[in-house]
Coordinates of C-alpha atoms and ligand atoms in Angstrom, one line a residue:
M1341 CA 203.6 12.3 38.0
L1342 CA 201.8 9.5 39.8
L1343 CA 199.1 12.1 40.6
I1344 CA 198.6 13.0 37.0
K1345 CA 198.3 9.4 36.1
Y1346 CA 195.9 8.8 38.9
L1347 CA 193.8 11.7 37.7
D1348 CA 193.8 10.5 34.2
D1349 CA 192.8 7.1 35.4
N1350 CA 190.2 8.2 37.8
I1351 CA 188.7 11.5 36.8
S1352 CA 187.4 10.2 33.6
R1353 CA 185.8 7.4 35.6
C1354 CA 184.2 9.8 38.1
E1355 CA 183.7 12.5 35.6
T1356 CA 180.1 13.2 36.5
L1357 CA 180.8 13.1 40.2
F1358 CA 183.7 15.6 39.7
N1359 CA 182.3 17.9 37.1
C1360 CA 178.6 18.0 38.1
N1361 CA 179.2 18.2 41.9
K1362 CA 177.6 21.2 43.5
D1363 CA 180.4 21.4 45.9
S1364 CA 183.6 22.7 44.6
M1365 CA 186.4 20.1 44.3
F1366 CA 190.0 20.7 43.5
I1367 CA 193.0 18.5 43.5
L1368 CA 196.3 19.5 45.2
D1369 CA 199.6 18.0 44.7
I1370 CA 201.6 17.3 47.8
E1371 CA 203.3 20.6 47.5
G1372 CA 199.9 22.4 47.7
H1373 CA 199.6 23.4 44.1
V1374 CA 196.2 23.2 42.5
V1375 CA 196.3 20.6 39.8
Q1376 CA 192.7 20.5 38.7
G1377 CA 189.4 22.2 39.8
N1378 CA 185.8 21.3 38.9
P1379 CA 183.3 23.9 37.5
A1380 CA 181.9 24.6 40.9
F1381 CA 185.5 25.5 42.0
V1382 CA 185.9 27.7 39.0
K1383 CA 182.7 29.5 39.9
I1384 CA 183.4 30.0 43.5
S1385 CA 187.1 30.9 43.2
G1386 CA 186.6 33.1 40.2
Y1387 CA 189.7 31.6 38.5
A1388 CA 189.3 30.0 35.1
A1389 CA 190.2 26.2 35.0
E1390 CA 193.5 27.0 33.3
E1391 CA 194.3 29.9 35.5
A1392 CA 193.7 27.9 38.6
K1393 CA 196.2 25.3 37.6
Q1394 CA 199.5 25.7 39.5
L1395 CA 197.8 28.2 41.8
K1396 CA 199.4 27.9 45.2
L1397 CA 197.2 26.9 48.1
Q1398 CA 198.1 30.0 50.2
F1399 CA 196.8 32.3 47.4
L1400 CA 193.3 30.9 47.9
F1401 CA 193.0 31.7 51.6
P1402 CA 193.3 34.9 53.6
I1403 CA 196.5 35.2 55.6
D1404 CA 194.9 34.5 59.0
H1405 CA 193.5 31.2 57.7
V1406 CA 196.6 30.0 55.8
N1407 CA 198.1 28.4 58.9
K1408 CA 194.9 26.4 59.6
V1409 CA 194.6 25.4 56.0
F1410 CA 198.2 24.2 55.8
H1411 CA 197.9 22.4 59.2
H1412 CA 195.0 20.3 57.8
F1413 CA 196.7 19.9 54.4
H1414 CA 199.7 18.4 56.1
K1415 CA 197.6 16.0 58.1
A1416 CA 195.9 15.0 54.8
V1417 CA 199.3 14.5 53.2
L1418 CA 200.0 12.2 56.2
G1419 CA 196.9 10.2 55.2
Q1420 CA 194.3 11.7 57.5
F1421 CA 190.8 12.7 56.4
Q1422 CA 190.1 16.3 57.5
N1423 CA 187.0 18.3 57.9
F1424 CA 187.0 21.9 59.0
D1425 CA 185.5 25.3 58.3
C1426 CA 187.5 28.2 56.9
K1427 CA 187.3 31.2 54.6
M1428 CA 188.5 31.4 51.1
T1429 CA 189.4 34.6 49.2
N1430 CA 188.3 34.4 45.6
K1431 CA 189.9 36.1 42.7
G1432 CA 187.8 39.2 43.2
G1433 CA 189.0 39.4 46.9
I1434 CA 185.6 38.4 48.3
L1435 CA 185.5 36.1 51.3
V1436 CA 183.6 32.9 51.0
D1437 CA 182.8 30.6 53.9
L1438 CA 183.6 27.0 53.2
N1439 CA 183.3 23.7 54.9
V1440 CA 186.4 21.8 53.7
T1441 CA 187.0 18.1 53.6
N1442 CA 190.5 17.0 52.7
I1443 CA 190.7 13.5 51.2
P1444 CA 194.2 12.1 50.8
I1445 CA 194.9 10.6 47.4
S1446 CA 197.1 7.6 47.6
V1447 CA 198.6 5.6 44.7
E1448 CA 200.3 2.4 45.5
D1449 CA 200.4 3.2 49.3
Q1450 CA 201.9 6.5 48.6
I1451 CA 200.1 9.8 49.2
V1452 CA 200.4 11.7 45.9
G1453 CA 197.9 14.5 46.5
V1454 CA 194.8 15.7 48.3
C1455 CA 191.3 16.1 47.0
V1456 CA 189.7 19.0 48.6
V1457 CA 185.9 19.1 48.7
A1458 CA 184.8 22.6 49.7
R1459 CA 181.1 23.3 50.4
D1460 CA 180.1 26.9 50.2
I1461 CA 178.5 27.6 53.6
T1462 CA 178.3 31.3 53.3
E1463 CA 174.5 31.4 53.2
L1464 CA 174.2 28.8 55.9
K1465 CA 176.5 30.7 58.1
R1466 CA 174.6 33.9 57.4
K1467 CA 171.4 32.2 58.3
K1468 CA 172.9 30.6 61.4
E1469 CA 174.2 34.0 62.5
E1470 CA 170.8 35.5 61.9
V1471 CA 169.1 32.9 64.0
R1472 CA 171.8 33.3 66.7
K1473 CA 171.2 37.1 66.7
I1474 CA 167.4 36.6 67.0
E1475 CA 167.9 34.1 69.8
E1476 CA 170.3 36.4 71.5
M1477 CA 167.9 39.3 71.1
Q1478 CA 165.1 37.2 72.5
R1479 CA 167.2 36.1 75.4
I1480 CA 168.2 39.7 76.2
L1481 CA 164.5 40.7 75.9
T1482 CA 163.1 37.9 78.1
D1483 CA 165.9 38.2 80.6
N1484 CA 165.7 41.9 81.0
V1485 CA 162.0 42.8 80.6
L1486 CA 160.3 44.0 83.7
D1487 CA 157.3 41.9 82.8
L1488 CA 157.2 38.3 83.8
I1489 CA 157.3 35.9 80.9
I1490 CA 156.2 32.3 81.4
S1491 CA 155.7 29.5 79.1
T1492 CA 153.5 26.5 80.0
N1493 CA 152.6 23.3 78.3
L1494 CA 149.0 22.3 77.5
Q1495 CA 148.5 21.0 81.0
G1496 CA 149.5 24.3 82.5
E1497 CA 152.9 23.1 83.8
I1498 CA 155.4 25.9 83.8
L1499 CA 158.3 25.2 81.4
Y1500 CA 160.1 28.5 81.5
V1501 CA 160.0 31.7 83.6
S1502 CA 161.9 34.8 82.8
P1503 CA 164.5 36.0 85.5
S1504 CA 162.2 38.9 86.4
C1505 CA 160.1 36.2 88.3
E1506 CA 162.4 36.6 91.2
H1507 CA 162.1 40.3 91.3
I1508 CA 158.3 40.4 90.8
L1509 CA 157.2 37.3 92.8
G1510 CA 160.2 36.4 94.8
Y1511 CA 160.4 32.8 93.4
T1512 CA 163.5 31.5 91.7
S1513 CA 163.0 29.7 88.4
D1514 CA 163.6 26.3 90.1
E1515 CA 160.8 27.0 92.5
V1516 CA 158.2 27.4 89.8
I1517 CA 159.3 25.1 87.0
K1518 CA 157.0 22.1 86.6
Q1519 CA 154.4 23.6 88.9
N1520 CA 150.9 24.2 87.6
C1521 CA 150.5 27.9 86.8
L1522 CA 147.0 28.1 88.3
T1523 CA 148.3 27.2 91.8
F1524 CA 149.8 30.7 92.0
I1525 CA 146.6 32.4 91.3
H1526 CA 144.3 33.9 94.0
P1527 CA 141.4 31.4 94.7
D1528 CA 138.8 34.0 93.8
D1529 CA 140.5 34.5 90.4
T1530 CA 141.4 31.0 89.4
K1531 CA 138.2 30.4 87.5
K1532 CA 138.7 33.6 85.5
A1533 CA 142.3 32.7 84.7
Y1534 CA 141.4 29.2 83.8
M1535 CA 138.6 30.3 81.4
N1536 CA 140.9 32.8 79.8
R1537 CA 143.5 30.1 79.1
K1538 CA 140.9 27.7 77.9
K1539 CA 139.5 30.3 75.5
C1540 CA 143.0 31.2 74.2
L1541 CA 143.7 27.5 73.6
S1542 CA 140.4 26.8 71.8
S1543 CA 140.3 30.0 69.7
L1544 CA 144.1 30.0 69.1
E1545 CA 144.0 33.7 69.7
N1546 CA 145.6 35.9 72.3
G1547 CA 143.8 36.3 75.6
R1548 CA 144.0 39.1 78.1
S1549 CA 142.8 39.0 81.7
C1550 CA 143.6 40.5 85.1
Y1551 CA 144.0 38.5 88.3
R1552 CA 145.9 38.3 91.5
I1553 CA 149.1 36.2 91.8
R1554 CA 150.5 35.0 95.1
K1555 CA 154.0 36.1 95.8
K1556 CA 156.5 34.0 97.8
D1557 CA 155.9 36.2 100.9
G1558 CA 152.2 35.2 100.7
N1559 CA 151.0 38.6 99.5
F1560 CA 149.0 38.9 96.3
I1561 CA 149.6 41.4 93.5
W1562 CA 147.3 42.4 90.7
V1563 CA 148.6 41.5 87.3
E1564 CA 147.5 41.8 83.7
S1565 CA 148.3 38.7 81.6
L1566 CA 148.5 38.4 77.9
C1567 CA 148.7 34.8 76.8
K1568 CA 149.6 33.6 73.4
P1569 CA 149.4 30.1 72.1
I1570 CA 152.5 28.9 70.2
I1571 CA 151.4 26.9 67.3
D1572 CA 153.2 24.2 65.4
P1573 CA 153.2 25.5 61.8
E1574 CA 152.9 22.0 60.3
T1575 CA 150.4 20.3 62.5
F1576 CA 148.6 23.5 63.7
H1577 CA 148.6 22.1 67.2
V1578 CA 149.3 24.3 70.2
L1579 CA 152.8 23.5 71.5
E1580 CA 152.8 25.8 74.5
V1581 CA 151.3 28.9 75.8
V1582 CA 153.5 31.9 76.5
S1583 CA 152.2 34.6 78.9
V1584 CA 153.4 38.1 79.4
I1585 CA 152.5 39.1 82.9
R1586 CA 152.6 42.7 84.1
D1587 CA 152.4 43.9 87.7
I1588 CA 149.6 46.4 87.7
S1589 CA 149.2 46.7 91.5
K1590 CA 150.6 50.2 91.5
Q1591 CA 148.3 51.2 88.7
T1592 CA 145.4 49.5 90.4
K1593 CA 146.3 51.3 93.6
V1594 CA 146.4 54.6 91.7
E1595 CA 143.0 53.7 90.3
E1596 CA 141.7 52.7 93.7
D1597 CA 143.0 56.0 95.2
A1598 CA 141.4 57.9 92.4
K1599 CA 138.1 56.1 93.1
K1600 CA 138.4 56.8 96.8
I1601 CA 139.0 60.5 96.1
E1602 CA 136.0 60.5 93.7
D1603 CA 133.9 58.7 96.4
T1604 CA 134.9 61.3 99.0
Y1605 CA 133.9 64.1 96.6
R1606 CA 130.7 62.4 95.8
D1607 CA 129.9 62.0 99.5
L1608 CA 130.8 65.7 100.1
V1609 CA 128.4 66.7 97.4
E1610 CA 125.8 64.2 98.4
Y1611 CA 125.7 65.2 102.0
S1612 CA 126.5 68.8 101.5
P1613 CA 124.1 71.1 103.5
D1614 CA 123.6 73.0 100.3
A1615 CA 121.4 71.6 97.6
V1616 CA 123.5 70.7 94.6
F1617 CA 122.3 70.2 91.0
I1618 CA 124.2 69.5 87.9
A1619 CA 122.5 70.6 84.7
R1620 CA 123.2 70.7 81.0
G1621 CA 121.0 72.7 78.8
S1622 CA 117.5 72.4 80.3
K1623 CA 118.1 68.9 81.7
I1624 CA 118.9 68.1 85.3
L1625 CA 121.6 65.4 85.4
F1626 CA 122.2 65.1 89.1
I1627 CA 120.7 66.2 92.3
N1628 CA 122.0 65.5 95.8
E1629 CA 120.0 64.4 98.9
T1630 CA 119.7 68.0 100.2
G1631 CA 118.4 69.1 96.9
A1632 CA 115.7 66.4 96.8
K1633 CA 114.6 67.4 100.3
L1634 CA 114.6 71.1 99.6
L1635 CA 112.2 70.5 96.8
G1636 CA 110.1 68.1 98.8
A1637 CA 110.8 65.1 96.7
T1638 CA 110.9 61.6 98.2
K1639 CA 112.6 60.2 95.1
K1640 CA 115.4 61.9 93.2
A1641 CA 113.9 60.6 90.0
D1642 CA 110.9 62.9 90.5
I1643 CA 113.3 65.9 90.1
L1644 CA 115.5 64.4 87.4
K1645 CA 112.6 64.2 85.0
K1646 CA 111.9 67.9 85.4
K1647 CA 113.4 70.7 83.4
I1648 CA 115.6 73.1 85.3
L1649 CA 113.3 76.1 84.8
D1650 CA 110.4 74.1 86.3
I1651 CA 111.8 74.5 89.7
F1652 CA 112.1 78.3 89.4
H1653 CA 109.2 80.6 90.1
P1654 CA 107.9 82.0 86.7
D1655 CA 108.8 85.6 87.9
Y1656 CA 112.5 84.5 87.9
H1657 CA 112.6 82.6 84.6
E1658 CA 114.2 85.5 82.7
M1659 CA 116.8 86.0 85.3
A1660 CA 117.6 82.2 85.5
K1661 CA 118.0 82.0 81.7
K1662 CA 120.4 85.0 81.7
R1663 CA 122.5 83.5 84.4
N1664 CA 122.5 80.0 82.9
S1665 CA 124.0 81.4 79.8
I1666 CA 126.7 83.2 81.8
V1667 CA 127.6 79.8 83.4
S1668 CA 127.4 78.0 80.1
S1669 CA 130.0 80.5 78.7
G1670 CA 132.4 79.5 81.4
D1671 CA 131.9 82.1 84.2
A1672 CA 130.6 81.5 87.7
T1673 CA 127.7 83.6 89.0
E1674 CA 127.4 85.1 92.5
F1675 CA 124.6 84.0 94.9
Y1676 CA 121.3 85.5 94.0
E1677 CA 117.9 85.3 95.8
Y1678 CA 115.3 83.3 93.9
K1679 CA 111.8 82.0 94.5
L1680 CA 111.7 78.3 93.9
I1681 CA 108.7 76.0 93.5
R1682 CA 108.6 72.7 95.5
L1683 CA 107.0 69.6 94.0
D1684 CA 103.8 70.3 96.0
G1685 CA 103.6 73.8 94.4
T1686 CA 104.7 75.7 97.5
V1687 CA 107.2 78.5 97.2
L1688 CA 110.5 78.7 99.0
I1689 CA 113.2 81.3 99.0
A1690 CA 116.7 80.2 98.2
E1691 CA 120.0 81.7 97.1
V1692 CA 121.4 80.3 93.9
K1693 CA 124.9 80.2 92.5
G1694 CA 126.1 78.6 89.2
I1695 CA 129.6 77.3 88.5
P1696 CA 130.8 75.9 85.2
T1697 CA 131.9 72.2 85.6
I1698 CA 132.6 69.0 83.7
F1699 CA 130.2 66.2 84.2
K1700 CA 130.7 62.9 82.5
N1701 CA 133.4 64.5 80.3
K1702 CA 131.1 67.2 79.0
P1703 CA 130.6 70.8 80.1
A1704 CA 127.8 71.3 82.5
R1705 CA 126.5 73.7 85.2
H1706 CA 127.0 73.0 88.9
I1707 CA 124.2 74.8 90.6
I1708 CA 124.1 75.4 94.4
F1709 CA 120.8 76.2 96.1
R1710 CA 121.0 77.5 99.6
D1711 CA 117.7 77.5 101.6
I1712 CA 117.7 80.9 103.3
T1713 CA 114.4 80.4 105.2
E1714 CA 116.3 80.0 108.5
R1715 CA 118.4 83.0 107.8
K1716 CA 115.3 85.0 107.0
K1717 CA 113.9 83.9 110.3
T1718 CA 117.0 85.0 112.1
Q1719 CA 116.8 88.3 110.3
E1720 CA 113.2 88.6 111.5
L1721 CA 114.3 87.8 115.0
L1722 CA 117.0 90.5 114.8
L1723 CA 114.4 92.9 113.6
N1724 CA 112.2 91.9 116.6
S1725 CA 115.0 92.4 119.1
E1726 CA 115.6 95.8 117.5
K1727 CA 111.9 96.6 118.0
L1728 CA 112.2 95.3 121.5
N1729 CA 115.0 97.7 122.2
V1730 CA 112.8 100.5 121.0
A1731 CA 109.9 99.1 123.1
G1732 CA 112.2 99.0 126.1
Q1733 CA 113.2 102.6 125.6
L1734 CA 109.6 103.7 125.1
A1735 CA 108.5 101.7 128.2
A1736 CA 111.1 103.4 130.3
G1737 CA 110.0 106.8 129.1
I1738 CA 106.3 106.1 129.6
A1739 CA 106.9 104.5 133.0
H1740 CA 108.8 107.6 134.2
E1741 CA 106.3 109.9 132.8
V1742 CA 103.3 108.1 134.4
R1743 CA 105.0 107.4 137.7
N1744 CA 105.6 111.0 138.6
P1745 CA 101.9 112.1 138.3
L1746 CA 101.0 108.9 140.1
T1747 CA 103.1 109.8 143.1
A1748 CA 101.5 113.1 143.3
I1749 CA 98.0 111.6 143.0
K1750 CA 98.8 109.1 145.7
G1751 CA 100.0 111.8 148.0
F1752 CA 96.8 113.8 147.5
L1753 CA 94.7 110.7 148.0
Q1754 CA 96.3 110.0 151.4
L1755 CA 95.6 113.6 152.3
M1756 CA 92.0 113.4 151.2
E1757 CA 91.6 110.0 153.0
S1758 CA 92.3 111.6 156.3
Q1759 CA 89.7 114.3 155.7
A1760 CA 86.8 112.5 153.9
D1761 CA 85.6 109.7 156.1
N1762 CA 82.4 109.1 154.1
N1763 CA 84.1 107.7 151.1
K1764 CA 86.7 105.7 152.9
P1765 CA 85.9 102.3 151.2
Y1766 CA 86.6 103.9 147.8
F1767 CA 90.0 105.1 148.9
G1768 CA 91.1 101.5 149.7
I1769 CA 90.1 100.4 146.2
I1770 CA 91.7 103.4 144.5
Q1771 CA 94.9 102.8 146.5
S1772 CA 95.1 99.2 145.5
E1773 CA 94.5 99.9 141.9
M1774 CA 97.2 102.6 142.0
D1775 CA 99.6 100.1 143.5
R1776 CA 98.9 97.8 140.7
I1777 CA 99.5 100.5 138.1
E1778 CA 102.8 101.1 139.8
L1779 CA 103.6 97.4 139.6
I1780 CA 102.8 97.2 135.9
L1781 CA 104.9 100.3 135.3
S1782 CA 107.8 98.8 137.1
E1783 CA 107.4 95.7 135.0
L1784 CA 107.5 97.7 131.9
L1785 CA 110.7 99.1 133.1
V1786 CA 112.1 95.6 133.1
L1787 CA 112.3 95.9 129.4
A1788 CA 114.7 98.8 129.5
K1789 CA 116.7 97.9 132.6
P1790 CA 116.5 94.2 133.4
H1791 CA 116.1 94.4 137.2
E1792 CA 117.0 91.7 139.7
L1793 CA 114.3 89.0 139.7
K1794 CA 113.1 87.9 143.1
F1795 CA 112.8 84.1 142.9
E1796 CA 110.9 82.3 145.6
I1797 CA 109.5 78.8 146.0
V1798 CA 105.8 79.0 145.0
D1799 CA 102.9 76.6 144.7
L1800 CA 101.8 77.0 141.2
I1801 CA 98.2 76.0 141.9
S1802 CA 97.7 78.8 144.5
L1803 CA 99.4 81.2 142.1
I1804 CA 96.9 80.2 139.3
E1805 CA 94.0 80.4 141.8
S1806 CA 94.9 84.0 142.7
V1807 CA 95.2 85.0 139.1
K1808 CA 91.8 83.3 138.5
T1809 CA 90.2 85.4 141.3
L1810 CA 91.7 88.5 139.8
I1811 CA 90.4 87.8 136.3
D1812 CA 87.1 86.1 137.2
T1813 CA 85.1 89.3 137.2
Q1814 CA 86.1 90.2 133.7
A1815 CA 85.4 86.6 132.6
I1816 CA 82.0 86.5 134.0
M1817 CA 81.1 89.8 132.5
N1818 CA 82.0 88.3 129.1
G1819 CA 80.2 85.1 129.6
V1820 CA 83.4 83.1 129.9
H1821 CA 83.8 80.2 132.3
I1822 CA 87.2 79.4 133.6
E1823 CA 87.8 75.7 134.3
T1824 CA 90.8 74.2 136.1
I1825 CA 92.2 70.7 135.9
Y1826 CA 95.0 69.9 138.3
N1827 CA 96.5 66.4 137.7
S1828 CA 98.5 66.5 141.0
K1829 CA 98.4 68.5 144.1
N1830 CA 102.0 69.6 144.3
F1831 CA 103.5 71.7 141.6
T1832 CA 106.2 73.7 143.3
I1833 CA 108.2 76.0 141.2
K1834 CA 110.8 78.6 141.9
C1835 CA 109.8 81.9 140.3
D1836 CA 109.2 85.6 140.6
Q1837 CA 105.6 85.5 141.6
N1838 CA 104.5 88.8 140.2
Q1839 CA 106.1 88.2 136.8
L1840 CA 104.5 84.8 136.5
K1841 CA 101.1 86.2 137.5
Q1842 CA 101.6 88.8 134.7
V1843 CA 102.1 86.0 132.2
F1844 CA 98.9 84.2 133.2
I1845 CA 96.9 87.4 133.3
N1846 CA 98.1 88.3 129.8
I1847 CA 97.2 84.9 128.5
L1848 CA 93.8 84.8 130.2
K1849 CA 92.9 88.3 129.1
N1850 CA 93.7 87.4 125.5
A1851 CA 91.6 84.3 125.8
I1852 CA 88.6 86.2 127.1
E1853 CA 89.0 88.9 124.5
A1854 CA 89.0 86.1 121.8
M1855 CA 85.6 85.0 122.9
P1856 CA 83.3 88.1 122.5
T1857 CA 80.2 85.9 122.8
G1858 CA 81.5 83.8 125.7
G1859 CA 83.0 80.4 126.0
T1860 CA 85.3 78.3 128.2
V1861 CA 88.9 78.7 129.2
T1862 CA 90.4 75.4 130.5
I1863 CA 93.6 75.6 132.5
E1864 CA 95.2 72.2 132.9
L1865 CA 98.3 71.5 135.0
K1866 CA 100.3 68.3 134.7
K1867 CA 103.7 66.9 135.1
H1868 CA 106.0 67.0 132.1
S1869 CA 109.0 64.7 131.9
F1870 CA 110.3 64.0 135.3
N1871 CA 111.2 67.5 136.5
K1872 CA 108.9 69.9 134.7
V1873 CA 105.4 71.1 134.8
K1874 CA 103.2 71.7 131.8
L1875 CA 100.4 74.3 131.8
I1876 CA 97.9 74.1 129.0
I1877 CA 95.5 77.0 128.5
K1878 CA 92.8 76.3 126.0
D1879 CA 90.1 78.7 124.8
T1880 CA 87.1 78.2 122.6
G1881 CA 87.6 81.6 120.9
E1882 CA 87.9 82.7 117.3
G1883 CA 91.6 81.6 117.1
M1884 CA 94.0 83.2 114.7
P1885 CA 95.2 82.5 111.2
Q1886 CA 98.8 81.4 110.4
D1887 CA 100.1 84.8 109.5
I1888 CA 99.0 86.2 112.9
L1889 CA 100.3 83.1 114.7
R1890 CA 103.7 83.6 113.1
R1891 CA 103.9 87.2 114.3
L1892 CA 103.0 86.5 117.9
G1893 CA 105.6 88.0 120.2
E1894 CA 106.5 90.9 117.9
P1895 CA 106.4 94.0 120.0
F1896 CA 103.3 96.2 119.4
F1897 CA 101.8 93.5 117.2
T1898 CA 98.0 93.7 117.9
T1899 CA 94.8 93.0 116.0
K1900 CA 92.8 94.9 118.6
E1901 CA 91.7 98.5 118.3
D1902 CA 92.7 99.3 121.8
G1903 CA 95.4 96.6 122.1
T1904 CA 99.0 97.4 123.1
G1905 CA 100.6 94.3 121.4
L1906 CA 102.9 93.9 124.3
G1907 CA 101.2 91.1 126.3
I1908 CA 102.6 88.1 124.5
M1909 CA 106.0 89.6 124.0
I1910 CA 106.4 90.3 127.7
S1911 CA 105.0 86.9 128.6
K1912 CA 107.5 85.1 126.3
Q1913 CA 110.3 87.0 127.9
I1914 CA 109.2 86.2 131.4
V1915 CA 108.8 82.5 130.7
E1916 CA 112.2 82.4 129.1
N1917 CA 113.7 84.2 132.1
H1918 CA 112.3 81.3 134.1
D1919 CA 114.0 78.7 131.9
G1920 CA 110.7 77.8 130.4
T1921 CA 109.2 77.6 127.0
I1922 CA 105.9 78.8 125.5
H1923 CA 104.1 77.5 122.4
F1924 CA 101.0 78.5 120.6
W1925 CA 98.6 76.5 118.4
S1926 CA 95.5 77.9 116.9
D1927 CA 92.6 77.3 114.5
Q1928 CA 89.0 78.5 114.1
K1929 CA 87.9 76.5 117.1
G1930 CA 90.2 78.2 119.5
T1931 CA 93.7 78.6 120.8
I1932 CA 96.0 76.4 122.9
I1933 CA 98.9 77.9 124.8
E1934 CA 101.4 75.6 126.4
V1935 CA 103.8 76.8 129.1
I1936 CA 106.5 74.5 130.3
L1937 CA 108.4 75.4 133.5
P1938 CA 111.0 73.6 135.5
M1939 CA 109.8 72.3 138.9
E1940 CA 111.5 72.8 142.2
K1941 CA 113.2 69.5 142.9
H1942 CA 113.2 69.4 146.7
K1943 CA 109.6 70.3 147.1
Q1944 CA 108.1 68.1 144.4
V1945 CA 106.1 65.0 145.3
Ligands
LIG2499 P1 97.0 92.6 122.6 O1 96.2 91.7 123.4 O2 97.2 93.9 123.2 O3 96.6 92.7 121.2 P2 99.0 90.6 122.8 O4 100.5 90.6 122.6 O5 98.5 90.1 124.1 O6 98.5 92.0 122.5 O7 98.3 89.8 121.6 C1 98.7 90.0 120.3 C2 97.7 89.5 119.3 O8 97.6 88.1 119.4 C3 96.3 89.9 119.7 O9 95.9 91.1 119.2 C4 95.4 88.8 119.0 O10 95.2 89.0 117.7 C5 96.3 87.6 119.1 N1 95.9 86.7 120.2 C6 96.6 86.5 121.3 N2 96.0 85.5 122.1 C7 94.9 85.1 121.4 C8 93.9 84.1 121.6 N3 93.8 83.5 122.7 N4 93.0 83.9 120.6 C9 93.0 84.6 119.5 N5 94.0 85.6 119.2 C10 94.9 85.8 120.1
LIG2500 MG1 96.7 91.0 125.2

């Protein structure tokens, strides 16, 4: 009853403190019965003030908390102040978190009860738990992300690094903490990283940049860094900068590899022996080196400003348009022979193929132009050799046909020679002329059956002199003067004399025939490189136009009424059999023929 008296005495004194307290307060007698509760207690416990009276302490707390509660209650009964957290079950069975302070009530040195001040900390606990969860989540995130997270102060000193630092860079956290973040950046990238950080600090916005970071083993890796300033919500000052750093070296390598592949393809196209164009609609978007050369352009830009049809001969425009639309609709076309127009207006023949492609992310046409001039030449050569074959066969036939009557005539001549003394000088001439015909015939036979050549060491000057003697009569008759210039005395070559004579006779005869009103033939002999001799035969004749010049050497090609068209062809073949070369130049002022032959090493001076 001392407690009741105490309450009566004191509660009225502290009525406001008791009744208006936000924290719930209730008084327990020393047996643990509730004697009185304030309105906050009524509210939190759900028991009406009267109902609460005589409520036993254990009814207010869940079973697993009862021991704890009693433990502290007993201590309070023993005179000790107690503060602890526990849960209370209210009337409706709902758990409430409380922070409890037990204040022993003593009257005349005797503990008569306990005043329990219980603060509802449910909300506080919930918030704390929330914060803890968030922190836990953050920790899990920063500890486990593959990216490197670092936080630095305003001076750039590292305050925190995520554990991934060791995996990514090889440094432990202790090795980097307090270091300046810029010291780990590649010297070439420091400025960029510094500027990015500065911008992020001044604008208070996130900044992104790529740079290289030095790993512990000394190697550098490419990283992408996103830095974010952490701002004090009250002062708006930057507290620190958090950077999320991602290793992009693999990605960079993939990009580099892709670029290398692209470069290789570009080189392949650029230096392809075929001309390559890329076109869209009528525009030319790309042309390679070969393409520019093919069209005779010194600058690619000269072609790029043209329309695609401009490079096709007008006769082929319709065909080109048709085939363009096939490619534009997604099908490749086969090679087709076109006439193209070079920048200088000349025409060239090329095979053209179109393939659909993608250029700069849009559909386009990949057009391949193949210059077939060389192939055409080869075809012509093949045709020539075909004709040569025929010529050879013909020559064989003719030679046989002529040789038989010749043998007969020769026999009769010999017979007549022994009987008709008067005409003896003529017989000699006829005989030698016949020998020559025989020789020519056997040379013709070379075409059909290449016979063994008889190579001997010969002095070229005396060979030319003998040819000159042979031909001089004909020259003089045509008002042609033959001049010789020998730049050295010794031009020794290894050759089949008769064959080589045949060459010079053919050339000189042609020269004389090219000067119907007379003129000069100059034969010049000089050394060429260190082991060759060059023979230049110039005439002042009518020359020949390009189309004739191009056909020289074709069997049976002649512009003369009584010509055979075999002279140059045979000459070419003989020179080639002697490992030599023959070239022709001509204009209206005359013709130059150049024969280059190997010299005989031992005899040369
Ligand atoms: P041919 O003399 O029987 O016509 P060639 O093979 O010797 O046969 O010559 C072929 C053609 O080349 C000649 O018909 C002539 O038109 C031309 N030709 C050769 N040499 C000369 C030259 N020196 N000047 C002008 N035209 C030439
Ligand atoms: Mg001739």
